[in-house]
Amino acid sequence: MNSNTSFESETFESFKKGKEAAFTYFYDKYFCRITSFGIQFIYDKDEAENLAQEAFINLWQNRENIDSINGIQSFLYTYAKSKCLNFIRHNKVKDKFKNDLLNHKERELDIEILNSIQFDTLELTELERIINESINDLPPKTREVFIKKRFENKKNAEIAAEMQVTLKAVEAHMTKALKILKTKLSDYLFLIFILICNN
């Protein structure tokens, strides 16, 4: 057993005993992932953060029922899955889409998919290549706006000034970029946000 595995095992045992420091460790490790998971499906950052907070509260209340370290992740994602689906239904998002789309989302949200993912260096490199190729295939101006927004963290007003275009044009390019990328990368959405959270 390596040092990291040993440390996590000891931390898990402390968590089971109700040690707040151990809970904080797992909170810091998984909060971003659960929030990103929620955003992916309910498109609301504030609500996703609230959902993640609620998941951790329930984790703490049910800590004695968690049998292993992996059980923490399974519990959090399972709870998030349920809450995401409830949010979608309660906000009538379901009515905006065909029933088969909601069913597709539910299948995507299934925790078994998440638990089955095992990353290695080659897989991550291949995923990064696919993402980069998809971005490079965007129309030139759309690609430029997307890179400035997502990778350079610039605001729409800054991008508009630099490119000498209107704010509406920037917004239109971002909408176009996200629509294209979502279509091209639809089979990799789970891998992408987990990759982002792991970095």
Short mmCIF file of C-alpha atoms in Angstrom, two decimals:
data_model
loop_
_atom_site.label_atom_id
_atom_site.label_comp_id
_atom_site.label_asym_id
_atom_site.label_seq_id
_atom_site.Cartn_x
_atom_site.Cartn_y
_atom_site.Cartn_z
CA MET A 1 0.00 0.00 0.00
CA ASN A 2 1.53 3.30 -1.05
CA SER A 3 1.60 6.36 1.19
CA ASN A 4 -1.32 8.07 -0.57
CA THR A 5 -3.52 4.99 -0.27
CA SER A 6 -2.55 4.57 3.37
CA PHE A 7 -3.30 8.22 4.11
CA GLU A 8 -6.71 8.03 2.46
CA SER A 9 -7.56 4.83 4.31
CA GLU A 10 -6.70 6.46 7.63
CA THR A 11 -8.63 9.58 6.67
CA PHE A 12 -11.64 7.47 5.73
CA GLU A 13 -11.59 5.73 9.10
CA SER A 14 -11.42 9.15 10.82
CA PHE A 15 -14.33 10.31 8.69
CA LYS A 16 -16.37 7.28 9.78
CA LYS A 17 -15.64 8.21 13.40
CA GLY A 18 -16.98 11.71 12.87
CA LYS A 19 -13.72 13.67 12.61
CA GLU A 20 -14.46 17.00 10.93
CA ALA A 21 -10.93 17.33 9.53
CA ALA A 22 -11.43 14.09 7.62
CA PHE A 23 -14.78 15.29 6.30
CA THR A 24 -13.12 18.52 5.15
CA TYR A 25 -10.53 16.49 3.24
CA PHE A 26 -13.18 14.67 1.22
CA TYR A 27 -15.21 17.84 0.83
CA ASP A 28 -12.23 19.61 -0.75
CA LYS A 29 -11.53 16.61 -2.96
CA TYR A 30 -15.02 16.12 -4.37
CA PHE A 31 -16.89 19.43 -4.13
CA CYS A 32 -15.70 20.71 -7.53
CA ARG A 33 -16.58 17.41 -9.17
CA ILE A 34 -20.11 17.29 -7.77
CA THR A 35 -20.72 20.94 -8.65
CA SER A 36 -19.46 20.39 -12.22
CA PHE A 37 -21.61 17.30 -12.47
CA GLY A 38 -24.68 19.35 -11.53
CA ILE A 39 -23.86 22.21 -13.89
CA GLN A 40 -23.56 19.76 -16.77
CA PHE A 41 -27.22 18.86 -16.47
CA ILE A 42 -29.11 21.71 -14.80
CA TYR A 43 -27.11 24.61 -16.31
CA ASP A 44 -27.25 26.65 -13.11
CA LYS A 45 -24.02 27.15 -11.13
CA ASP A 46 -25.66 28.47 -7.96
CA GLU A 47 -28.17 25.66 -7.87
CA ALA A 48 -25.42 23.12 -8.61
CA GLU A 49 -23.37 24.44 -5.68
CA ASN A 50 -26.43 24.20 -3.42
CA LEU A 51 -26.99 20.67 -4.64
CA ALA A 52 -23.36 19.78 -3.87
CA GLN A 53 -23.61 21.29 -0.38
CA GLU A 54 -26.74 19.26 0.27
CA ALA A 55 -25.01 16.11 -0.97
CA PHE A 56 -22.19 16.58 1.53
CA ILE A 57 -24.60 17.25 4.39
CA ASN A 58 -26.32 13.97 3.61
CA LEU A 59 -22.96 12.24 3.28
CA TRP A 60 -22.01 13.41 6.79
CA GLN A 61 -25.35 12.31 8.22
CA ASN A 62 -24.98 8.88 6.64
CA ARG A 63 -21.24 8.40 7.13
CA GLU A 64 -21.71 5.28 9.26
CA ASN A 65 -23.38 3.57 6.30
CA ILE A 66 -20.43 4.17 3.95
CA ASP A 67 -18.42 0.97 3.67
CA SER A 68 -15.38 2.13 1.68
CA ILE A 69 -13.54 5.16 0.28
CA ASN A 70 -15.13 4.52 -3.12
CA GLY A 71 -18.47 4.54 -1.35
CA ILE A 72 -18.05 8.26 -0.69
CA GLN A 73 -17.86 9.07 -4.39
CA SER A 74 -20.72 6.68 -5.20
CA PHE A 75 -22.91 8.23 -2.51
CA LEU A 76 -22.24 11.79 -3.69
CA TYR A 77 -22.84 11.08 -7.38
CA THR A 78 -25.93 8.99 -6.66
CA TYR A 79 -27.38 11.78 -4.54
CA ALA A 80 -26.50 14.36 -7.19
CA LYS A 81 -28.10 12.20 -9.88
CA SER A 82 -31.38 12.08 -7.99
CA LYS A 83 -31.39 15.81 -7.26
CA CYS A 84 -30.52 16.73 -10.86
CA LEU A 85 -33.42 14.70 -12.18
CA ASN A 86 -35.77 16.24 -9.62
CA PHE A 87 -34.58 19.72 -10.56
CA ILE A 88 -35.17 19.03 -14.25
CA ARG A 89 -38.68 17.73 -13.62
CA HIS A 90 -39.71 20.39 -11.10
CA ASN A 91 -38.60 23.21 -13.37
CA LYS A 92 -40.49 21.74 -16.31
CA VAL A 93 -37.35 21.43 -18.40
CA LYS A 94 -38.73 18.06 -19.34
CA ASP A 95 -41.54 19.78 -21.26
CA LYS A 96 -39.02 21.56 -23.49
CA PHE A 97 -37.51 18.35 -24.75
CA LYS A 98 -38.74 15.07 -26.11
CA ASN A 99 -39.17 12.28 -23.59
CA ASP A 100 -36.35 10.32 -25.15
CA LEU A 101 -33.92 13.18 -24.43
CA LEU A 102 -34.76 13.11 -20.73
CA ASN A 103 -34.35 9.35 -20.73
CA HIS A 104 -30.99 9.80 -22.44
CA LYS A 105 -29.90 12.26 -19.74
CA GLU A 106 -30.98 9.83 -17.06
CA ARG A 107 -28.86 7.11 -18.59
CA GLU A 108 -25.91 9.49 -18.76
CA LEU A 109 -26.38 10.38 -15.12
CA ASP A 110 -26.24 6.74 -14.06
CA ILE A 111 -23.57 6.29 -11.42
CA GLU A 112 -22.46 2.99 -12.97
CA ILE A 113 -21.00 4.94 -15.90
CA LEU A 114 -18.96 7.10 -13.58
CA ASN A 115 -17.76 4.17 -11.52
CA SER A 116 -16.68 2.26 -14.63
CA ILE A 117 -14.36 5.01 -15.89
CA GLN A 118 -10.69 4.23 -15.35
CA PHE A 119 -8.26 6.82 -16.69
CA ASP A 120 -4.72 6.29 -17.77
CA THR A 121 -2.22 8.62 -19.45
CA LEU A 122 -3.01 7.37 -22.96
CA GLU A 123 -6.75 7.88 -22.51
CA LEU A 124 -6.28 11.41 -21.21
CA THR A 125 -3.89 12.26 -24.03
CA GLU A 126 -6.37 10.95 -26.60
CA LEU A 127 -9.20 12.93 -25.00
CA GLU A 128 -7.14 16.11 -25.03
CA ARG A 129 -6.35 15.52 -28.70
CA ILE A 130 -10.02 15.12 -29.54
CA ILE A 131 -10.92 18.32 -27.66
CA ASN A 132 -8.14 20.31 -29.32
CA GLU A 133 -9.07 19.06 -32.77
CA SER A 134 -12.71 19.98 -32.19
CA ILE A 135 -11.72 23.49 -31.10
CA ASN A 136 -9.37 23.89 -34.06
CA ASP A 137 -12.18 22.89 -36.43
CA LEU A 138 -14.33 25.82 -35.30
CA PRO A 139 -14.74 28.72 -37.77
CA PRO A 140 -11.80 31.16 -37.30
CA LYS A 141 -13.63 34.02 -35.57
CA THR A 142 -15.71 31.63 -33.49
CA ARG A 143 -12.55 29.79 -32.43
CA GLU A 144 -10.83 33.06 -31.51
CA VAL A 145 -13.76 34.18 -29.34
CA PHE A 146 -13.97 30.75 -27.66
CA ILE A 147 -10.25 30.67 -26.83
CA LYS A 148 -10.27 34.20 -25.44
CA LYS A 149 -13.32 33.42 -23.31
CA ARG A 150 -12.51 29.92 -22.06
CA PHE A 151 -8.73 29.82 -21.97
CA GLU A 152 -7.75 33.45 -21.47
CA ASN A 153 -10.67 34.13 -19.09
CA LYS A 154 -11.55 37.40 -20.79
CA LYS A 155 -14.91 39.09 -20.42
CA ASN A 156 -17.20 39.61 -23.37
CA ALA A 157 -16.56 43.37 -23.36
CA GLU A 158 -12.79 42.81 -23.51
CA ILE A 159 -13.15 40.37 -26.40
CA ALA A 160 -15.45 42.75 -28.27
CA ALA A 161 -12.95 45.59 -27.89
CA GLU A 162 -9.98 43.47 -28.97
CA MET A 163 -11.75 42.06 -32.01
CA GLN A 164 -13.62 45.27 -32.79
CA VAL A 165 -17.00 43.60 -32.84
CA THR A 166 -20.22 44.09 -30.87
CA LEU A 167 -21.08 42.32 -27.61
CA LYS A 168 -23.91 40.56 -29.43
CA ALA A 169 -21.43 39.25 -31.97
CA VAL A 170 -19.24 37.84 -29.17
CA GLU A 171 -22.26 36.19 -27.56
CA ALA A 172 -23.35 34.77 -30.92
CA HIS A 173 -19.90 33.29 -31.54
CA MET A 174 -19.84 31.70 -28.06
CA THR A 175 -23.30 30.22 -28.57
CA LYS A 176 -22.20 28.84 -31.92
CA ALA A 177 -18.97 27.41 -30.50
CA LEU A 178 -20.72 25.67 -27.61
CA LYS A 179 -23.38 24.25 -29.90
CA ILE A 180 -20.76 22.83 -32.28
CA LEU A 181 -18.56 21.45 -29.50
CA LYS A 182 -21.49 19.93 -27.64
CA THR A 183 -22.48 18.07 -30.78
CA LYS A 184 -18.94 16.91 -31.63
CA LEU A 185 -18.03 15.96 -28.05
CA SER A 186 -21.39 14.57 -26.94
CA ASP A 187 -19.89 11.12 -26.38
CA TYR A 188 -17.13 12.54 -24.16
CA LEU A 189 -18.97 15.04 -21.90
CA PHE A 190 -18.53 12.98 -18.73
CA LEU A 191 -14.86 12.36 -19.42
CA ILE A 192 -14.27 16.05 -20.13
CA PHE A 193 -15.67 17.47 -16.93
CA ILE A 194 -14.04 14.77 -14.81
CA LEU A 195 -10.73 15.52 -16.55
CA ILE A 196 -11.18 19.24 -15.80
CA CYS A 197 -11.91 18.59 -12.13
CA ASN A 198 -8.98 16.21 -11.79
CA ASN A 199 -6.52 18.81 -13.15
#
